[in-house]
Amino acid sequence: MSSPELSASASASAHASASDRLSGADALPGRLPALGYGAANVGNLFRALSDEEAWAVLEAAWDAGIRYFDTAPHYGLGLSERRLGAFLQTKSRDEFVVSTKAGRLLRPNPDHEPGGLDTAHDFFVPDDLRREWDFSETGIRASIAESQERLGLDRIDVLYLHDPERNDLDLALAQAYPALEKVRAEGLIGAIGVGSMATDALTRSVREADLDLIMVAGRYTLLEQPAAAEVLPACAEHGTGIVAASVFNSGLLAQPEPQRSGRYEYGQLPEELWGRLVRIAAVCKDHDVPLPAAAIQFPLQSSLVRSVVVGGSRPAQLAQNAEYARLEIPAELWRNLAEEGLTA
């Protein structure tokens, strides 16, 4: 099966034109696939998976044609990287793109007690390690080496600085980004970027560092597009590509019929967003388009967005998401959403 691409010709052509002109594209082993798998779930996010269950999820992603895989040391205190790496070692290295993240080093946790779990970060793994911020060049290089060891791969294609604003964005701009630019110049990393859900941090990072890609988490989705105001214009100005993540808004857009009880980030869905979600779902229904399919394909309507990364903890979810990514969606749907003020 070929890698998933959008069936809508307008989306495919826009995606291709962006890929052709973006800096750092030549450093990747091919054009970044339109659909990627975010591997937090195989790091036991929200619930524990056995090694066999995690393997089945990754196998389903591969069988569905997914060839871009994103992970991080943060995901399951290294478990996601280890499981993903073990799986990808069975594949030809030139057949896939892998990204991971830097900024948090994993070190022994002196407060670990037998049976303790990392549930404070929503990962069901032993908390025998802890995360330590380190934006220095030494720390960035250590993070790369340790990620490569866990992955067991000869190279990392894309390295994102992970949530720098949660530690110190000014320090990241002074130390981490110059270090990333240096390891990219040395050929140690193919492309560099930042992953965050904070639009101000993303905008500053694009404007003040030489980045190839940014991963926008939950801020450019079918439900809400705060990144459209400043992040996208900054990317257009600087030739920086975008990977859209968390496009289901904590699962709100993952079902054909939205649920009022659905979780929104760390709490309940605000009333104004619920009303917006209902209206979006109605437009999708009018066009006989499943809400999750529109959610996956919406970010790719922008020529700046090179890939959409979705998660999943069950094989069937991966197969379904790949089908949604290939579904032909009429251009009229996007026009109607924009005309009703539901999308930017």
Short mmCIF file of C-alpha atoms in Angstrom, two decimals:
data_model
loop_
_atom_site.label_atom_id
_atom_site.label_comp_id
_atom_site.label_asym_id
_atom_site.label_seq_id
_atom_site.Cartn_x
_atom_site.Cartn_y
_atom_site.Cartn_z
CA MET A 1 0.00 0.00 0.00
CA SER A 2 1.34 3.45 -0.83
CA SER A 3 1.81 6.19 1.72
CA PRO A 4 -1.46 8.01 2.49
CA GLU A 5 -1.98 11.17 0.50
CA LEU A 6 -4.99 13.45 0.28
CA SER A 7 -7.34 12.54 -2.52
CA ALA A 8 -8.57 16.09 -2.99
CA SER A 9 -6.46 17.48 -5.83
CA ALA A 10 -6.38 21.00 -4.43
CA SER A 11 -4.98 19.79 -1.11
CA ALA A 12 -2.40 17.54 -2.77
CA SER A 13 -1.12 20.29 -5.05
CA ALA A 14 -0.93 22.78 -2.19
CA HIS A 15 0.97 20.27 -0.08
CA ALA A 16 3.42 19.54 -2.88
CA SER A 17 4.13 23.20 -3.60
CA ALA A 18 4.89 23.87 0.05
CA SER A 19 7.23 20.89 0.27
CA ASP A 20 9.12 22.00 -2.82
CA ARG A 21 9.94 25.45 -1.49
CA LEU A 22 10.53 24.88 2.20
CA SER A 23 14.00 25.07 3.69
CA GLY A 24 15.41 21.86 5.09
CA ALA A 25 13.28 19.65 2.83
CA ASP A 26 16.32 18.29 1.02
CA ALA A 27 17.70 17.03 4.32
CA LEU A 28 14.87 14.52 4.66
CA PRO A 29 14.93 11.16 2.87
CA GLY A 30 11.95 12.28 0.82
CA ARG A 31 8.98 14.55 1.06
CA LEU A 32 7.44 14.42 4.53
CA PRO A 33 4.38 12.13 4.28
CA ALA A 34 1.00 13.82 4.64
CA LEU A 35 0.00 11.49 7.49
CA GLY A 36 2.16 10.53 10.45
CA TYR A 37 1.76 8.52 13.63
CA GLY A 38 2.37 10.19 16.99
CA ALA A 39 3.80 7.44 19.19
CA ALA A 40 2.88 8.71 22.65
CA ASN A 41 0.34 5.91 23.04
CA VAL A 42 2.95 3.20 22.66
CA GLY A 43 4.69 4.92 25.56
CA ASN A 44 1.64 3.96 27.67
CA LEU A 45 -0.12 7.32 27.51
CA PHE A 46 -3.39 7.10 29.48
CA ARG A 47 -3.27 3.29 29.65
CA ALA A 48 -0.69 0.53 29.70
CA LEU A 49 -0.04 -1.48 26.55
CA SER A 50 1.91 -4.70 26.48
CA ASP A 51 4.87 -4.93 24.11
CA GLU A 52 2.74 -7.13 21.87
CA GLU A 53 -0.14 -4.64 21.83
CA ALA A 54 2.22 -1.76 21.06
CA TRP A 55 3.80 -3.75 18.23
CA ALA A 56 0.36 -4.46 16.76
CA VAL A 57 -0.44 -0.73 16.77
CA LEU A 58 2.80 0.12 14.97
CA GLU A 59 2.29 -2.74 12.52
CA ALA A 60 -1.22 -1.47 11.75
CA ALA A 61 0.19 2.01 11.09
CA TRP A 62 2.77 0.58 8.71
CA ASP A 63 0.24 -1.63 6.95
CA ALA A 64 -1.99 1.43 6.50
CA GLY A 65 0.83 3.14 4.61
CA ILE A 66 2.05 5.47 7.35
CA ARG A 67 5.74 6.25 6.93
CA TYR A 68 6.29 9.16 9.30
CA PHE A 69 6.64 8.39 13.01
CA ASP A 70 7.03 10.96 15.80
CA THR A 71 8.17 10.21 19.34
CA ALA A 72 9.95 11.85 22.31
CA PRO A 73 11.92 10.91 25.42
CA HIS A 74 9.05 12.42 27.40
CA TYR A 75 6.64 9.76 26.13
CA GLY A 76 6.70 7.01 28.71
CA LEU A 77 10.15 7.99 30.01
CA GLY A 78 11.78 6.55 26.89
CA LEU A 79 9.41 3.61 26.40
CA SER A 80 7.91 5.08 23.22
CA GLU A 81 11.34 5.50 21.65
CA ARG A 82 12.40 1.98 22.59
CA ARG A 83 9.25 0.34 21.25
CA LEU A 84 9.14 2.46 18.10
CA GLY A 85 12.83 1.87 17.43
CA ALA A 86 12.52 -1.90 17.85
CA PHE A 87 9.72 -1.91 15.29
CA LEU A 88 11.43 0.39 12.78
CA GLN A 89 14.63 -1.66 12.94
CA THR A 90 12.70 -4.35 11.03
CA LYS A 91 12.14 -1.92 8.12
CA SER A 92 14.41 -0.47 5.47
CA ARG A 93 15.82 2.80 6.84
CA ASP A 94 15.08 4.73 3.67
CA GLU A 95 11.38 3.84 3.78
CA PHE A 96 10.39 6.04 6.73
CA VAL A 97 10.93 9.38 8.44
CA VAL A 98 11.33 9.53 12.21
CA SER A 99 11.30 12.55 14.49
CA THR A 100 11.97 12.85 18.18
CA LYS A 101 12.49 15.70 20.61
CA ALA A 102 15.08 17.30 22.88
CA GLY A 103 15.11 19.59 25.90
CA ARG A 104 14.29 17.05 28.61
CA LEU A 105 16.95 14.52 29.61
CA LEU A 106 15.98 11.30 31.40
CA ARG A 107 17.90 10.74 34.60
CA PRO A 108 17.51 8.42 37.64
CA ASN A 109 14.69 9.48 39.95
CA PRO A 110 15.91 9.56 43.55
CA ASP A 111 12.31 9.73 44.79
CA HIS A 112 11.23 6.52 43.05
CA GLU A 113 9.52 3.96 45.23
CA PRO A 114 8.65 0.36 44.25
CA GLY A 115 5.42 0.35 42.28
CA GLY A 116 5.53 4.07 41.59
CA LEU A 117 4.15 5.18 38.22
CA ASP A 118 4.56 8.30 36.08
CA THR A 119 0.81 9.00 36.16
CA ALA A 120 1.41 12.64 37.10
CA HIS A 121 2.36 12.99 33.42
CA ASP A 122 -0.39 10.54 32.29
CA PHE A 123 2.05 7.73 31.44
CA PHE A 124 1.55 4.31 32.97
CA VAL A 125 5.21 3.42 33.33
CA PRO A 126 7.51 3.07 36.36
CA ASP A 127 8.77 6.46 37.53
CA ASP A 128 12.32 5.24 38.09
CA LEU A 129 13.48 8.06 35.80
CA ARG A 130 12.71 11.75 35.88
CA ARG A 131 12.85 14.52 33.30
CA GLU A 132 15.52 17.20 33.66
CA TRP A 133 15.50 20.33 31.51
CA ASP A 134 18.77 21.00 29.69
CA PHE A 135 18.99 23.49 26.81
CA SER A 136 22.80 23.58 26.67
CA GLU A 137 24.71 22.28 23.66
CA THR A 138 26.04 19.48 25.86
CA GLY A 139 22.49 18.61 26.86
CA ILE A 140 21.19 18.69 23.29
CA ARG A 141 23.99 16.41 22.11
CA ALA A 142 23.39 14.05 25.02
CA SER A 143 19.68 13.96 24.19
CA ILE A 144 20.41 13.05 20.56
CA ALA A 145 22.84 10.29 21.54
CA GLU A 146 20.49 8.83 24.14
CA SER A 147 17.50 8.94 21.78
CA GLN A 148 19.52 7.21 19.07
CA GLU A 149 20.51 4.51 21.54
CA ARG A 150 16.91 3.94 22.61
CA LEU A 151 15.70 3.97 19.00
CA GLY A 152 18.56 1.83 17.75
CA LEU A 153 18.61 3.79 14.48
CA ASP A 154 21.57 5.23 12.61
CA ARG A 155 20.01 8.67 12.27
CA ILE A 156 17.18 10.92 13.41
CA ASP A 157 15.54 12.78 10.55
CA VAL A 158 13.84 15.59 12.50
CA LEU A 159 14.58 16.90 15.99
CA TYR A 160 12.11 19.24 17.70
CA LEU A 161 12.79 21.22 20.85
CA HIS A 162 9.97 20.05 23.12
CA ASP A 163 7.78 22.62 24.90
CA PRO A 164 10.57 25.15 25.56
CA GLU A 165 8.16 27.68 27.07
CA ARG A 166 7.46 25.27 29.95
CA ASN A 167 11.03 25.81 31.09
CA ASP A 168 12.56 29.03 29.75
CA LEU A 169 11.95 30.23 26.19
CA ASP A 170 14.60 32.96 26.43
CA LEU A 171 17.16 30.34 27.43
CA ALA A 172 16.05 28.15 24.55
CA LEU A 173 16.58 30.99 22.10
CA ALA A 174 20.00 31.73 23.56
CA GLN A 175 21.27 28.15 23.91
CA ALA A 176 19.12 25.36 22.51
CA TYR A 177 18.34 26.70 19.05
CA PRO A 178 21.96 27.61 18.25
CA ALA A 179 22.90 24.09 19.38
CA LEU A 180 20.24 22.60 17.09
CA GLU A 181 21.47 24.68 14.19
CA LYS A 182 25.02 23.47 14.87
CA VAL A 183 24.16 19.75 14.91
CA ARG A 184 22.12 20.24 11.73
CA ALA A 185 25.10 21.91 10.03
CA GLU A 186 27.24 18.94 11.08
CA GLY A 187 24.75 16.56 9.47
CA LEU A 188 23.95 14.86 12.76
CA ILE A 189 20.25 15.80 12.34
CA GLY A 190 18.40 16.25 9.06
CA ALA A 191 15.95 18.99 10.05
CA ILE A 192 15.27 20.94 13.24
CA GLY A 193 12.25 22.59 14.78
CA VAL A 194 10.10 23.12 17.84
CA GLY A 195 7.00 21.37 19.13
CA SER A 196 4.55 23.28 21.31
CA MET A 197 0.91 24.16 21.92
CA ALA A 198 1.79 27.76 22.83
CA THR A 199 1.32 30.07 19.86
CA ASP A 200 3.49 32.86 21.26
CA ALA A 201 6.39 30.45 21.78
CA LEU A 202 5.97 29.07 18.28
CA THR A 203 5.89 32.53 16.73
CA ARG A 204 9.00 33.72 18.58
CA SER A 205 10.84 30.53 17.73
CA VAL A 206 10.11 30.87 14.02
CA ARG A 207 11.08 34.53 13.96
CA GLU A 208 14.24 34.27 16.10
CA ALA A 209 15.72 30.91 15.06
CA ASP A 210 16.49 29.18 11.77
CA LEU A 211 14.00 26.31 11.90
CA ASP A 212 12.90 23.91 9.19
CA LEU A 213 9.66 22.74 10.83
CA ILE A 214 7.40 23.42 13.75
CA MET A 215 4.95 21.00 15.32
CA VAL A 216 1.77 22.86 16.22
CA ALA A 217 -0.14 20.88 18.85
CA GLY A 218 -3.89 21.55 19.01
CA ARG A 219 -3.65 25.14 17.78
CA TYR A 220 -4.47 24.67 14.11
CA THR A 221 -7.41 22.29 13.99
CA LEU A 222 -10.85 22.10 12.48
CA LEU A 223 -12.30 23.27 15.80
CA GLU A 224 -10.00 26.22 16.47
CA GLN A 225 -7.18 27.98 14.65
CA PRO A 226 -5.41 30.45 16.96
CA ALA A 227 -2.16 29.69 15.11
CA ALA A 228 -3.61 31.34 12.00
CA ALA A 229 -3.17 34.82 13.45
CA GLU A 230 0.61 34.96 13.89
CA VAL A 231 2.20 31.50 13.63
CA LEU A 232 1.24 30.79 10.03
CA PRO A 233 2.24 34.25 8.76
CA ALA A 234 5.60 33.90 10.52
CA CYS A 235 6.12 30.50 8.87
CA ALA A 236 5.21 31.94 5.47
CA GLU A 237 7.68 34.78 5.96
CA HIS A 238 10.55 32.52 7.04
CA GLY A 239 9.88 29.48 4.85
CA THR A 240 9.20 27.22 7.83
CA GLY A 241 7.06 24.11 7.40
CA ILE A 242 4.32 23.02 9.79
CA VAL A 243 3.39 19.63 11.18
CA ALA A 244 -0.08 19.69 12.73
CA ALA A 245 -0.57 17.51 15.81
CA SER A 246 -3.46 16.91 18.22
CA VAL A 247 -5.86 17.62 15.37
CA PHE A 248 -8.70 15.78 17.15
CA ASN A 249 -8.60 18.28 20.06
CA SER A 250 -8.27 15.67 22.82
CA GLY A 251 -10.63 13.34 20.96
CA LEU A 252 -13.50 15.78 20.46
CA LEU A 253 -13.21 15.44 16.68
CA ALA A 254 -12.36 11.74 16.66
CA GLN A 255 -15.98 10.54 16.52
CA PRO A 256 -18.54 11.20 13.76
CA GLU A 257 -20.99 12.46 16.39
CA PRO A 258 -19.47 14.89 18.93
CA GLN A 259 -20.08 14.24 22.63
CA ARG A 260 -20.84 17.10 25.04
CA SER A 261 -19.03 15.22 27.81
CA GLY A 262 -15.81 15.06 25.81
CA ARG A 263 -12.57 16.24 27.38
CA TYR A 264 -10.99 19.46 26.15
CA GLU A 265 -7.29 19.53 26.98
CA TYR A 266 -7.21 19.50 30.79
CA GLY A 267 -10.86 20.13 31.56
CA GLN A 268 -14.38 20.37 30.20
CA LEU A 269 -15.23 21.82 26.82
CA PRO A 270 -16.21 25.51 27.07
CA GLU A 271 -19.78 26.27 26.01
CA GLU A 272 -18.76 28.50 23.11
CA LEU A 273 -16.55 25.77 21.65
CA TRP A 274 -19.30 23.19 22.07
CA GLY A 275 -21.63 25.35 19.97
CA ARG A 276 -18.92 25.74 17.35
CA LEU A 277 -18.30 21.99 17.30
CA VAL A 278 -22.00 21.26 16.77
CA ARG A 279 -22.12 23.65 13.81
CA ILE A 280 -18.97 22.16 12.26
CA ALA A 281 -20.38 18.65 12.64
CA ALA A 282 -23.60 19.76 10.95
CA VAL A 283 -21.73 21.14 7.92
CA CYS A 284 -19.76 17.89 7.64
CA LYS A 285 -22.98 15.89 7.83
CA ASP A 286 -24.55 18.02 5.10
CA HIS A 287 -21.68 16.99 2.82
CA ASP A 288 -21.70 13.36 3.98
CA VAL A 289 -18.13 13.72 5.27
CA PRO A 290 -17.16 12.05 8.57
CA LEU A 291 -16.10 14.63 11.14
CA PRO A 292 -12.75 12.86 11.85
CA ALA A 293 -11.89 12.85 8.13
CA ALA A 294 -12.42 16.60 7.96
CA ALA A 295 -10.37 17.02 11.13
CA ILE A 296 -7.41 15.14 9.65
CA GLN A 297 -7.52 16.87 6.29
CA PHE A 298 -8.33 20.43 7.38
CA PRO A 299 -4.77 21.51 8.33
CA LEU A 300 -3.45 20.33 4.97
CA GLN A 301 -5.62 22.90 3.22
CA SER A 302 -2.83 25.34 4.10
CA SER A 303 0.16 25.11 1.78
CA LEU A 304 2.40 25.57 4.84
CA VAL A 305 1.28 22.34 6.50
CA ARG A 306 3.39 19.41 5.38
CA SER A 307 2.01 16.65 7.58
CA VAL A 308 -0.69 15.79 10.09
CA VAL A 309 0.31 13.54 13.00
CA VAL A 310 -2.36 11.49 14.76
CA GLY A 311 -2.09 9.07 17.66
CA GLY A 312 -3.96 5.90 18.52
CA SER A 313 -3.70 2.97 20.89
CA ARG A 314 -5.62 0.37 18.88
CA PRO A 315 -4.82 -1.07 15.43
CA ALA A 316 -8.30 -0.33 14.12
CA GLN A 317 -7.84 3.36 14.91
CA LEU A 318 -4.74 3.54 12.74
CA ALA A 319 -6.41 1.81 9.80
CA GLN A 320 -9.45 4.10 10.10
CA ASN A 321 -7.37 7.26 10.30
CA ALA A 322 -5.48 6.29 7.16
CA GLU A 323 -8.79 5.78 5.37
CA TYR A 324 -9.98 9.19 6.57
CA ALA A 325 -6.77 10.76 5.26
CA ARG A 326 -7.41 9.33 1.79
CA LEU A 327 -11.11 10.15 1.65
CA GLU A 328 -12.04 12.59 -1.11
CA ILE A 329 -13.56 15.69 0.46
CA PRO A 330 -15.42 18.20 -1.73
CA ALA A 331 -13.93 21.68 -1.85
CA GLU A 332 -17.41 23.02 -1.12
CA LEU A 333 -17.13 21.74 2.46
CA TRP A 334 -14.14 23.93 3.15
CA ARG A 335 -15.85 26.90 1.51
CA ASN A 336 -18.98 26.45 3.59
CA LEU A 337 -17.02 26.23 6.82
CA ALA A 338 -15.15 29.43 5.99
CA GLU A 339 -18.32 31.24 4.87
CA GLU A 340 -19.97 30.43 8.19
CA GLY A 341 -16.98 31.79 10.09
CA LEU A 342 -16.08 28.37 11.48
CA THR A 343 -12.56 28.25 10.06
CA ALA A 344 -9.93 30.92 9.57
#
